[in-house]
CSV table of C-alpha atoms and ligand atoms in Angstrom, one decimal:
chain,number,residue,atom,x,y,z
D,1,MET,CA,48.4,42.9,-39.9
D,2,GLU,CA,48.1,39.0,-40.7
D,3,HIS,CA,45.7,37.0,-42.0
D,4,LEU,CA,44.9,34.4,-39.4
D,5,SER,CA,43.7,30.9,-39.4
D,6,VAL,CA,40.5,30.3,-37.6
D,7,ASN,CA,42.5,28.5,-35.0
D,8,HIS,CA,45.1,31.2,-34.6
D,9,ALA,CA,42.3,33.5,-34.3
D,10,LEU,CA,40.7,31.8,-31.7
D,11,ARG,CA,43.6,31.2,-29.6
D,12,CYS,CA,44.4,34.9,-29.7
D,13,VAL,CA,41.0,35.6,-28.2
D,14,LEU,CA,40.9,33.2,-25.6
D,15,GLU,CA,44.1,34.3,-24.4
D,16,SER,CA,42.9,38.1,-24.3
D,17,VAL,CA,39.9,37.6,-22.4
D,18,LYS,CA,39.9,36.6,-18.6
D,19,LYS,CA,37.8,34.8,-16.5
D,20,LEU,CA,35.9,37.5,-14.4
D,21,ASP,CA,35.1,38.3,-10.9
D,22,VAL,CA,33.0,36.4,-8.3
D,23,GLU,CA,29.8,37.6,-6.9
D,24,THR,CA,27.2,36.0,-4.8
D,25,ILE,CA,23.7,35.2,-6.1
D,26,GLY,CA,20.4,33.2,-4.8
D,27,ILE,CA,19.8,29.5,-5.7
D,28,GLU,CA,16.9,30.6,-7.7
D,29,LYS,CA,19.1,32.8,-10.0
D,30,SER,CA,21.8,30.2,-10.4
D,31,LEU,CA,20.9,27.9,-13.3
D,32,GLY,CA,23.6,28.1,-16.0
D,33,ARG,CA,26.1,29.7,-13.7
D,34,VAL,CA,29.7,28.6,-12.8
D,35,LEU,CA,30.3,28.0,-9.4
D,36,ALA,CA,33.2,29.7,-7.6
D,37,GLU,CA,33.4,28.0,-4.4
D,38,ASP,CA,33.8,24.4,-3.4
D,39,VAL,CA,30.3,23.3,-1.8
D,40,TYR,CA,30.2,20.8,1.2
D,41,ALA,CA,27.7,18.7,2.4
D,42,ASN,CA,26.0,19.6,5.8
D,43,ARG,CA,24.9,16.6,7.2
D,44,ASN,CA,24.7,12.8,6.2
D,45,GLN,CA,22.6,12.2,3.6
D,46,PRO,CA,20.3,9.9,4.1
D,47,PRO,CA,21.1,11.0,8.0
D,48,TYR,CA,20.7,7.1,8.9
D,49,ASP,CA,19.7,3.9,7.0
D,50,VAL,CA,16.3,4.4,5.6
D,51,SER,CA,14.1,2.0,3.4
D,52,ALA,CA,14.1,2.3,-0.4
D,53,MET,CA,10.6,0.7,-0.7
D,54,ASP,CA,7.2,0.9,0.9
D,55,GLY,CA,7.2,-2.5,2.6
D,56,TYR,CA,8.2,-4.6,5.6
D,57,ALA,CA,11.4,-4.0,7.6
D,58,LEU,CA,12.4,-7.2,8.9
D,59,ARG,CA,14.9,-9.9,10.0
D,60,SER,CA,16.1,-11.8,7.0
D,61,ALA,CA,17.1,-14.9,9.2
D,62,ASP,CA,13.4,-15.2,9.8
D,63,LEU,CA,12.7,-15.9,6.2
D,64,SER,CA,14.5,-19.2,6.0
D,65,GLY,CA,11.3,-20.9,5.3
D,66,VAL,CA,9.0,-19.0,3.2
D,67,PRO,CA,6.2,-18.1,3.0
D,68,ALA,CA,6.5,-17.1,6.4
D,69,THR,CA,4.3,-14.9,9.1
D,70,LEU,CA,5.9,-12.2,10.8
D,71,ASN,CA,3.9,-10.0,13.5
D,72,ILE,CA,3.6,-6.1,13.1
D,73,ILE,CA,5.0,-4.3,15.7
D,74,GLU,CA,4.8,-0.8,14.4
D,75,ASP,CA,4.3,1.5,11.4
D,76,ILE,CA,7.1,3.7,10.3
D,77,LYS,CA,6.2,6.7,8.0
D,78,ALA,CA,8.9,8.9,6.3
D,79,GLY,CA,9.7,11.5,9.2
D,80,ASP,CA,8.9,9.2,12.2
D,81,MET,CA,11.5,7.8,14.0
D,82,PRO,CA,11.1,3.8,15.1
D,83,GLN,CA,10.0,3.3,18.7
D,84,HIS,CA,11.3,-0.3,19.0
D,85,THR,CA,13.9,-3.0,18.3
D,86,LEU,CA,12.7,-6.1,16.2
D,87,GLN,CA,12.8,-9.5,17.8
D,88,ALA,CA,12.8,-12.6,16.2
D,89,GLY,CA,9.5,-13.4,14.4
D,90,GLN,CA,8.8,-9.2,14.2
D,91,CYS,CA,8.5,-6.7,11.3
D,92,ALA,CA,7.8,-3.1,10.9
D,93,ARG,CA,5.6,-1.7,8.2
D,94,ILE,CA,7.6,0.9,6.8
D,95,MET,CA,7.3,3.7,3.8
D,96,THR,CA,10.0,4.7,1.5
D,97,GLY,CA,12.4,7.1,3.1
D,98,ALA,CA,11.6,6.2,6.9
D,99,PRO,CA,14.3,4.9,9.2
D,100,VAL,CA,15.0,1.3,9.5
D,101,PRO,CA,14.5,0.0,13.2
D,102,ALA,CA,17.2,-1.7,14.8
D,103,GLY,CA,17.5,-5.0,14.6
D,104,ALA,CA,16.3,-5.1,11.1
D,105,ASP,CA,18.6,-5.6,8.5
D,106,ALA,CA,16.3,-5.9,5.4
D,107,VAL,CA,13.2,-4.5,3.5
D,108,LEU,CA,11.0,-6.5,1.6
D,109,ARG,CA,8.5,-4.5,-0.7
D,110,VAL,CA,4.9,-4.9,-0.2
D,111,GLU,CA,4.4,-6.4,-3.5
D,112,ASP,CA,5.8,-9.6,-2.1
D,113,THR,CA,3.9,-9.9,0.9
D,114,GLU,CA,0.1,-10.9,1.5
D,115,ALA,CA,-1.9,-9.2,4.0
D,116,ILE,CA,-3.7,-11.5,6.4
D,117,GLU,CA,-5.7,-10.8,9.8
D,118,SER,CA,-4.8,-7.3,11.2
D,119,GLY,CA,-1.2,-7.5,13.1
D,120,ARG,CA,0.4,-10.0,10.7
D,121,VAL,CA,1.9,-10.1,7.5
D,122,LYS,CA,2.8,-12.9,5.0
D,123,ILE,CA,5.8,-13.0,3.5
D,124,MET,CA,6.3,-14.9,0.0
D,125,ARG,CA,10.0,-14.4,-0.7
D,126,ALA,CA,13.2,-14.4,1.2
D,127,VAL,CA,15.7,-11.5,0.9
D,128,ALA,CA,19.1,-11.1,1.5
D,129,ALA,CA,20.7,-9.0,4.6
D,130,GLY,CA,20.8,-5.2,3.5
D,131,CYS,CA,18.1,-5.8,0.7
D,132,ASP,CA,16.4,-2.2,-0.1
D,133,ILE,CA,17.9,-0.3,2.7
D,134,ARG,CA,20.0,2.8,1.5
D,135,ARG,CA,22.6,3.2,4.0
D,136,LEU,CA,23.4,6.5,5.9
D,137,GLY,CA,25.8,8.9,4.0
D,138,GLU,CA,25.1,7.0,0.8
D,139,ASN,CA,24.2,10.0,-1.0
D,140,MET,CA,26.6,12.2,0.6
D,141,ARG,CA,28.7,12.4,3.7
D,142,ASP,CA,28.7,15.5,6.3
D,143,GLY,CA,32.1,17.9,5.3
D,144,GLU,CA,32.9,16.0,2.0
D,145,VAL,CA,32.9,18.5,-1.0
D,146,VAL,CA,30.1,17.6,-3.1
D,147,LEU,CA,30.5,20.3,-5.7
D,148,SER,CA,34.0,21.7,-6.6
D,149,ALA,CA,34.7,25.1,-8.0
D,150,GLY,CA,34.2,25.5,-11.6
D,151,THR,CA,30.9,23.3,-12.0
D,152,GLU,CA,28.4,24.3,-14.2
D,153,ILE,CA,25.2,24.7,-12.6
D,154,THR,CA,22.6,22.5,-14.2
D,155,PRO,CA,19.0,21.7,-13.1
D,156,GLY,CA,20.8,18.7,-11.4
D,157,VAL,CA,23.2,20.7,-9.6
D,158,VAL,CA,20.7,23.0,-8.5
D,159,GLY,CA,19.1,20.2,-6.6
D,160,ILE,CA,22.3,19.1,-4.8
D,161,LEU,CA,22.6,23.0,-3.8
D,162,ALA,CA,19.4,22.9,-2.3
D,163,THR,CA,19.9,19.7,-0.2
D,164,VAL,CA,23.0,21.1,1.2
D,165,LYS,CA,20.8,24.5,1.8
D,166,ALA,CA,23.4,26.7,-0.1
D,167,ALA,CA,20.7,29.6,-0.5
D,168,HIS,CA,23.3,31.9,-1.8
D,169,LEU,CA,26.5,30.8,-3.5
D,170,GLN,CA,29.3,32.3,-5.3
D,171,VAL,CA,29.6,32.4,-8.9
D,172,ILE,CA,31.7,34.1,-11.7
D,173,ARG,CA,29.7,36.9,-12.6
D,174,ARG,CA,28.5,37.2,-16.4
D,175,PRO,CA,29.9,39.9,-18.7
D,176,ARG,CA,28.5,42.9,-19.7
D,177,VAL,CA,27.9,43.1,-23.6
D,178,ALA,CA,27.1,45.8,-25.8
D,179,ILE,CA,26.3,45.6,-29.3
D,180,LEU,CA,26.4,48.6,-31.7
D,181,SER,CA,25.4,48.6,-35.5
D,182,THR,CA,27.1,50.8,-38.0
D,183,GLY,CA,26.0,52.0,-41.6
D,184,ASN,CA,24.2,55.0,-42.6
D,185,GLU,CA,21.7,52.4,-44.8
D,186,LEU,CA,20.4,50.9,-41.7
D,187,GLU,CA,16.8,51.2,-40.6
D,188,ASP,CA,16.0,50.5,-37.1
D,189,MET,CA,13.0,48.6,-35.5
D,190,ASP,CA,11.1,51.7,-34.7
D,191,ASP,CA,12.0,53.7,-37.8
D,192,PRO,CA,9.4,53.9,-40.8
D,193,VAL,CA,9.7,51.2,-43.5
D,194,ASP,CA,12.0,52.8,-46.4
D,195,ALA,CA,12.5,50.7,-49.3
D,196,ASN,CA,16.1,52.2,-49.8
D,197,LYS,CA,17.1,51.0,-46.4
D,198,ILE,CA,18.2,47.7,-45.0
D,199,PRO,CA,16.8,46.8,-41.8
D,200,ASN,CA,19.1,46.2,-38.8
D,201,SER,CA,19.0,42.9,-38.0
D,202,ASN,CA,22.4,42.1,-36.7
D,203,SER,CA,21.8,43.9,-33.6
D,204,TYR,CA,18.8,41.7,-32.6
D,205,ALA,CA,20.3,38.4,-34.3
D,206,LEU,CA,23.3,39.2,-32.0
D,207,MET,CA,21.2,40.1,-28.8
D,208,GLY,CA,19.4,36.4,-29.5
D,209,GLN,CA,22.7,34.8,-29.7
D,210,VAL,CA,24.1,36.6,-26.5
D,211,GLN,CA,20.9,35.7,-24.5
D,212,ALA,CA,21.1,32.1,-25.7
D,213,LEU,CA,24.2,32.1,-23.3
D,214,GLY,CA,22.4,33.4,-20.3
D,215,ILE,CA,23.6,37.1,-20.8
D,216,GLU,CA,21.3,40.0,-21.1
D,217,PRO,CA,23.2,42.4,-23.6
D,218,SER,CA,22.7,46.2,-23.9
D,219,LEU,CA,21.6,47.7,-27.7
D,220,LEU,CA,23.5,50.9,-28.5
D,221,GLY,CA,21.6,51.6,-31.6
D,222,ILE,CA,22.8,52.5,-34.9
D,223,ALA,CA,25.9,54.8,-35.3
D,224,ARG,CA,26.3,56.5,-39.0
D,225,ASP,CA,29.2,55.7,-41.0
D,226,ASP,CA,30.8,59.4,-39.7
D,227,PRO,CA,34.1,59.1,-37.6
D,228,GLU,CA,32.8,61.5,-35.1
D,229,GLU,CA,29.5,60.0,-34.4
D,230,LEU,CA,31.1,56.7,-34.5
D,231,ALA,CA,33.9,57.5,-32.1
D,232,GLU,CA,30.7,58.8,-29.8
D,233,TYR,CA,29.1,55.5,-30.0
D,234,LEU,CA,32.1,53.5,-29.5
D,235,GLN,CA,33.4,55.2,-26.5
D,236,ARG,CA,30.0,54.5,-24.7
D,237,GLY,CA,30.7,50.6,-25.8
D,238,LEU,CA,34.1,50.7,-24.0
D,239,HIS,CA,32.4,50.8,-20.4
D,240,PHE,CA,31.3,47.5,-21.2
D,241,ASP,CA,33.1,44.1,-20.7
D,242,VAL,CA,32.6,43.1,-24.5
D,243,LEU,CA,31.9,45.6,-27.5
D,244,LEU,CA,30.5,43.6,-30.5
D,245,VAL,CA,30.4,46.1,-33.2
D,246,SER,CA,28.4,45.1,-36.4
D,247,GLY,CA,29.8,46.4,-39.8
D,248,GLY,CA,32.1,48.8,-41.2
D,249,SER,CA,35.4,46.9,-40.4
D,250,SER,CA,35.8,45.9,-44.1
D,251,VAL,CA,37.9,47.8,-46.7
D,252,GLY,CA,35.3,50.1,-48.2
D,253,VAL,CA,36.1,53.9,-47.8
D,254,HIS,CA,33.4,54.2,-45.5
D,255,ASP,CA,34.8,51.4,-43.4
D,256,TYR,CA,35.5,54.0,-40.4
D,257,VAL,CA,35.1,51.2,-37.5
D,258,ARG,CA,38.8,49.9,-37.2
D,259,PRO,CA,40.6,53.1,-37.3
D,260,THR,CA,38.1,54.9,-35.0
D,261,ILE,CA,38.4,52.2,-32.6
D,262,GLU,CA,42.3,52.2,-32.7
D,263,SER,CA,42.1,56.0,-32.0
D,264,LEU,CA,40.2,55.6,-28.7
D,265,GLY,CA,43.2,53.4,-27.3
D,266,VAL,CA,41.9,49.9,-28.3
D,267,LYS,CA,44.7,47.8,-29.3
D,268,MET,CA,43.6,45.7,-32.5
D,269,LEU,CA,45.2,42.2,-32.2
D,270,PHE,CA,44.0,40.9,-35.8
D,271,TRP,CA,42.0,41.6,-38.8
D,272,ARG,CA,40.8,39.1,-41.3
D,273,VAL,CA,40.7,35.5,-40.8
D,274,ALA,CA,40.6,32.4,-43.4
D,275,MET,CA,37.2,31.8,-42.9
D,276,LYS,CA,34.0,32.1,-45.3
D,277,PRO,CA,31.7,33.4,-44.1
D,278,GLY,CA,33.3,36.0,-41.7
D,279,HIS,CA,36.6,37.0,-43.3
D,280,PRO,CA,36.7,40.7,-42.1
D,281,LEU,CA,36.4,39.9,-38.6
D,282,ALA,CA,38.5,42.4,-36.3
D,283,PHE,CA,39.4,41.9,-32.7
D,284,GLY,CA,41.2,44.2,-30.4
D,285,THR,CA,41.1,44.9,-26.7
D,286,THR,CA,41.9,47.4,-23.9
D,287,ASN,CA,42.4,46.6,-20.4
D,288,LYS,CA,38.9,46.5,-19.7
D,289,THR,CA,37.0,45.6,-23.0
D,290,ALA,CA,37.3,43.2,-25.6
D,291,VAL,CA,36.0,44.5,-28.9
D,292,PHE,CA,34.8,42.4,-31.9
D,293,GLY,CA,34.7,44.2,-35.0
D,294,LEU,CA,31.8,41.9,-36.7
D,295,PRO,CA,31.3,41.7,-40.6
D,296,GLY,CA,28.1,43.4,-41.7
D,297,ASN,CA,26.7,40.6,-43.4
D,298,PRO,CA,24.2,39.1,-41.3
D,299,VAL,CA,25.3,35.2,-42.1
D,300,SER,CA,28.8,36.4,-41.4
D,301,SER,CA,27.9,38.0,-38.3
D,302,MET,CA,26.1,35.1,-36.8
D,303,VAL,CA,28.8,32.8,-37.7
D,304,CYS,CA,31.9,34.8,-36.5
D,305,PHE,CA,29.5,35.1,-33.0
D,306,GLU,CA,29.5,31.5,-32.8
D,307,GLU,CA,33.0,30.8,-33.5
D,308,PHE,CA,34.7,33.6,-31.6
D,309,VAL,CA,32.7,35.7,-29.5
D,310,ALA,CA,30.7,32.7,-27.5
D,311,PRO,CA,33.5,30.9,-26.4
D,312,ALA,CA,35.1,34.3,-25.5
D,313,LEU,CA,31.9,35.1,-23.5
D,314,ARG,CA,32.0,31.3,-21.8
D,315,GLN,CA,35.4,31.5,-20.9
D,316,MET,CA,34.7,34.7,-19.0
D,317,MET,CA,31.9,33.4,-17.2
D,318,GLY,CA,34.3,30.7,-16.1
D,319,HIS,CA,33.0,27.6,-18.4
D,320,THR,CA,35.4,25.0,-19.6
D,321,ARG,CA,33.6,23.8,-22.1
D,322,LEU,CA,33.6,26.5,-24.7
D,323,TYR,CA,32.7,25.4,-27.8
D,324,ARG,CA,29.6,24.2,-29.7
D,325,ARG,CA,28.9,20.2,-29.4
D,326,THR,CA,30.1,18.6,-32.8
D,327,VAL,CA,28.4,15.4,-34.2
D,328,THR,CA,29.5,13.6,-37.4
D,329,ALA,CA,27.0,13.5,-40.0
D,330,LYS,CA,26.4,12.0,-43.7
D,331,LEU,CA,26.4,14.5,-46.0
D,332,ALA,CA,23.0,14.3,-48.5
D,333,HIS,CA,24.7,15.7,-51.4
D,334,ALA,CA,28.0,16.9,-52.7
D,335,ILE,CA,29.1,20.5,-51.8
D,336,LYS,CA,31.6,22.8,-54.2
D,337,ILE,CA,34.4,24.0,-51.8
D,338,ARG,CA,37.6,26.1,-53.0
D,339,PRO,CA,40.4,25.3,-50.5
D,340,GLY,CA,42.1,28.1,-48.5
D,341,ARG,CA,39.6,29.4,-46.1
D,342,THR,CA,37.7,27.3,-43.4
D,343,GLU,CA,34.1,27.1,-44.5
D,344,PHE,CA,31.0,26.9,-42.4
D,345,ILE,CA,28.3,25.8,-44.3
D,346,ARG,CA,24.5,25.9,-42.6
D,347,VAL,CA,23.0,22.7,-42.6
D,348,MET,CA,19.7,21.1,-41.5
D,349,LEU,CA,20.0,17.5,-39.6
D,350,SER,CA,17.9,14.6,-40.0
D,351,ARG,CA,18.6,11.1,-39.0
D,352,ASP,CA,18.4,7.6,-41.0
D,353,ALA,CA,19.3,4.3,-39.4
D,354,ASP,CA,22.9,5.1,-39.4
D,355,GLY,CA,22.6,8.3,-37.7
D,356,TYR,CA,22.6,12.1,-38.6
D,357,VAL,CA,22.1,13.2,-42.1
D,358,ALA,CA,23.2,16.8,-43.1
D,359,THR,CA,21.8,18.8,-45.9
D,360,SER,CA,22.6,22.3,-46.6
D,361,THR,CA,19.9,25.1,-46.0
D,362,GLY,CA,20.2,26.3,-49.5
D,363,THR,CA,22.4,28.9,-51.2
D,364,GLN,CA,25.1,29.8,-49.1
D,365,SER,CA,25.6,33.6,-50.1
D,366,SER,CA,26.6,35.4,-47.0
D,367,GLY,CA,23.6,37.8,-47.5
D,368,VAL,CA,21.1,35.3,-47.5
D,369,SER,CA,20.0,35.1,-43.6
D,370,LEU,CA,17.1,32.6,-43.8
D,371,SER,CA,20.3,30.0,-44.6
D,372,VAL,CA,21.2,30.5,-40.9
D,373,ALA,CA,17.5,30.8,-39.5
D,374,ARG,CA,16.9,27.6,-40.9
D,375,ALA,CA,20.2,25.6,-39.8
D,376,ASP,CA,20.2,23.2,-37.1
D,377,GLY,CA,24.0,23.4,-37.4
D,378,LEU,CA,27.2,24.5,-39.2
D,379,LEU,CA,29.0,21.8,-41.4
D,380,VAL,CA,32.7,22.8,-40.8
D,381,ALA,CA,34.7,22.1,-43.8
D,382,SER,CA,38.7,22.3,-43.3
D,383,SER,CA,40.6,24.9,-45.3
D,384,ASN,CA,42.3,22.4,-47.4
D,385,SER,CA,39.2,20.6,-48.5
D,386,ASN,CA,38.7,20.6,-52.2
D,387,GLY,CA,34.7,19.7,-52.1
D,388,LEU,CA,32.6,17.3,-50.3
D,389,ALA,CA,31.2,14.2,-51.9
D,390,ALA,CA,27.8,13.0,-51.2
D,391,GLY,CA,27.5,10.3,-48.5
D,392,GLU,CA,31.0,11.3,-47.3
D,393,GLY,CA,31.4,11.6,-43.3
D,394,VAL,CA,31.3,15.4,-42.0
D,395,THR,CA,31.7,17.2,-38.7
D,396,VAL,CA,28.6,19.6,-38.0
D,397,GLN,CA,28.8,21.9,-34.8
D,398,LEU,CA,24.9,21.9,-33.2
D,399,LEU,CA,23.5,25.1,-33.0
D,400,ASP,CA,20.9,25.5,-30.0
D,401,GLY,CA,17.8,24.4,-31.5
D,402,THR,CA,18.9,20.9,-32.1
D,403,ALA,CA,19.1,20.1,-28.3
D,404,PHE,CA,15.6,19.2,-29.2
D,405,GLN,CA,13.8,17.0,-31.5
D,406,ASN,CA,10.6,15.8,-33.3
D,407,GLU,CA,10.5,12.2,-32.3
D,408,MET,CA,10.9,10.6,-29.3
D,409,GLY,CA,14.2,8.9,-30.7
D,410,PHE,CA,13.9,5.6,-28.7
D,411,GLU,CA,12.0,2.5,-28.3
D,412,GLU,CA,9.9,2.1,-25.3
H,1,AMP,P1,29.5,46.1,-43.8
H,1,AMP,O1,30.3,45.1,-43.0
H,1,AMP,O2,29.4,47.3,-43.4
H,1,AMP,O3,30.6,46.5,-45.3
H,1,AMP,O4,28.2,45.6,-44.5
H,1,AMP,C1,28.3,44.8,-45.2
H,1,AMP,C2,26.8,44.2,-45.5
H,1,AMP,O5,26.0,43.9,-44.3
H,1,AMP,C3,26.1,45.2,-46.4
H,1,AMP,O6,25.1,45.0,-47.1
H,1,AMP,C4,25.1,46.0,-45.2
H,1,AMP,O7,24.1,46.6,-45.6
H,1,AMP,C5,24.8,44.6,-44.5
H,1,AMP,N1,24.8,45.3,-43.1
H,1,AMP,C6,25.7,45.9,-42.2
H,1,AMP,N2,25.1,46.2,-40.7
H,1,AMP,C7,23.8,45.5,-40.9
H,1,AMP,C8,23.0,44.9,-39.9
H,1,AMP,N3,23.0,45.9,-38.7
H,1,AMP,N4,21.7,44.4,-40.0
H,1,AMP,C9,21.7,43.9,-41.3
H,1,AMP,N5,22.6,44.2,-42.3
H,1,AMP,C10,23.5,44.7,-42.1
H,2,MG,MG1,29.0,49.6,-43.8
C-alpha cells in the first residue's frame, strides 16, 4: 500500500465518507447542527411599519419651522394598534416596535423633544420623511426562504428559527462514533495504578475531540494485543458509523490491528501518511463504517484526529466548512525541519503589534503529550521545508481554545 501525502490521504477519506441521513429535532437541541431543509418566513416581519425609537410619530412637513409644538393625540405602546389618523399639527407618543399610525411619515426620538404642558410636545429638530421607521417586511417577507438547506445552526440562526416558529426542524444526523484503544501495556481509568503500565489517555483525549464537534462517542474500552480479543472488540465497533482504533497499526510484531480489521471485511484504503507526527495512520471502510487506525502515540493520535477524522465527521454532519481555521503568525524562534513529511508543530499563540506570534510548546517528541495540551494551534510546515527562521511568517491551524482570549483585544 502507498505512502500518501496528507492531501491525498485527506481526499481519500473525504471521498469515502458520505453526508448522513436526515432526522427531525427540536429547536432547543439544534445548535451546531446543519439544516437539511429550506426554512421559510411565515409572515412579514415586521408585520407593519413600526417605530425604531421611543419618541413621537409625526408628519415631517409639520417641522419646517422648528422648534414647533405639536398636539399629542394618542399613546401607542408596542402591542397596541393606533386608533387615529394624524392630521396637520398632531403627533402620537410611540414606543419602539409599536405600529406607526396612518398619516405619520417619520418618528423623532424622545431625546430631540421637550415636554411642555400635558398633551403637547415641543419638537427641537426637523426630520426627513421615513426617519426611524422600520418598514413592513424589512427583516423578512412572508414566504421567502430565510435559511437554506446546508446552513450551520449558530445562535443567530436559532433566533431566526424562533422568529418563523420552526419548533421542529430537519437536520443531518450526527455520526455514531466508537473509540477503541489497543495494547497490553494499557491501564484504564478504573484500574489500580501500576508503575509498569501506560495510562490509557488516548480514549479520553479522542473522546474530548469528538465531543468538541458536538458528538457523544461510545468508549469500547481496551482490547489486548491478541487477534481473537481484538476481533471481538472490532466487531462491536463495526456497528457504528465511525470506529476510531488507537494503537497497534504500526509495524511491531504485535500490531494486529490492520490484519484483524481486514479479516473482518474492512477494505483498507491507505496506511502511512507522509506526516510528522502521525505517520502510521491507517484508514479503511465497509459499506457502513469508516475505520481510522490511529497511531498509539498520544500526540500523533490527536494530530491525526484533527487532520483527518474531524473533517470526515464534519462532512458526515453536512458541514461545508470542514477544516480548522488558519491564521498567519510570526515565528518567535527558528525551528529545524527535515524535508519529506508535512510537519504539525504544536505552538502557543500570542499577539504583538503586527498580529499573531507563534512559539513552540517545547519538545516536539510525539510521546510528550503536554505539547498538545498546551497548544493553541498546529503550525503546518510543508513537506519541502528545510527549516523555519525566526521572524518568518507561518501558517497555524487554530485549535478550539483560541476562539477565546485573555484581553478584550480592542479599544473602546
Ligand atoms: P502503538 O501504536 O500501539 O505502537 O503505540 C505507540 C505508543 O503509544 C506506545 O508507547 C504506547 O504505549 C502508546 N499508546 C498506545 N495506546 C495508547 C493509549 N490508548 N493511551 C496512551 N498511550 C498509548
Ligand atoms: Mg500497541
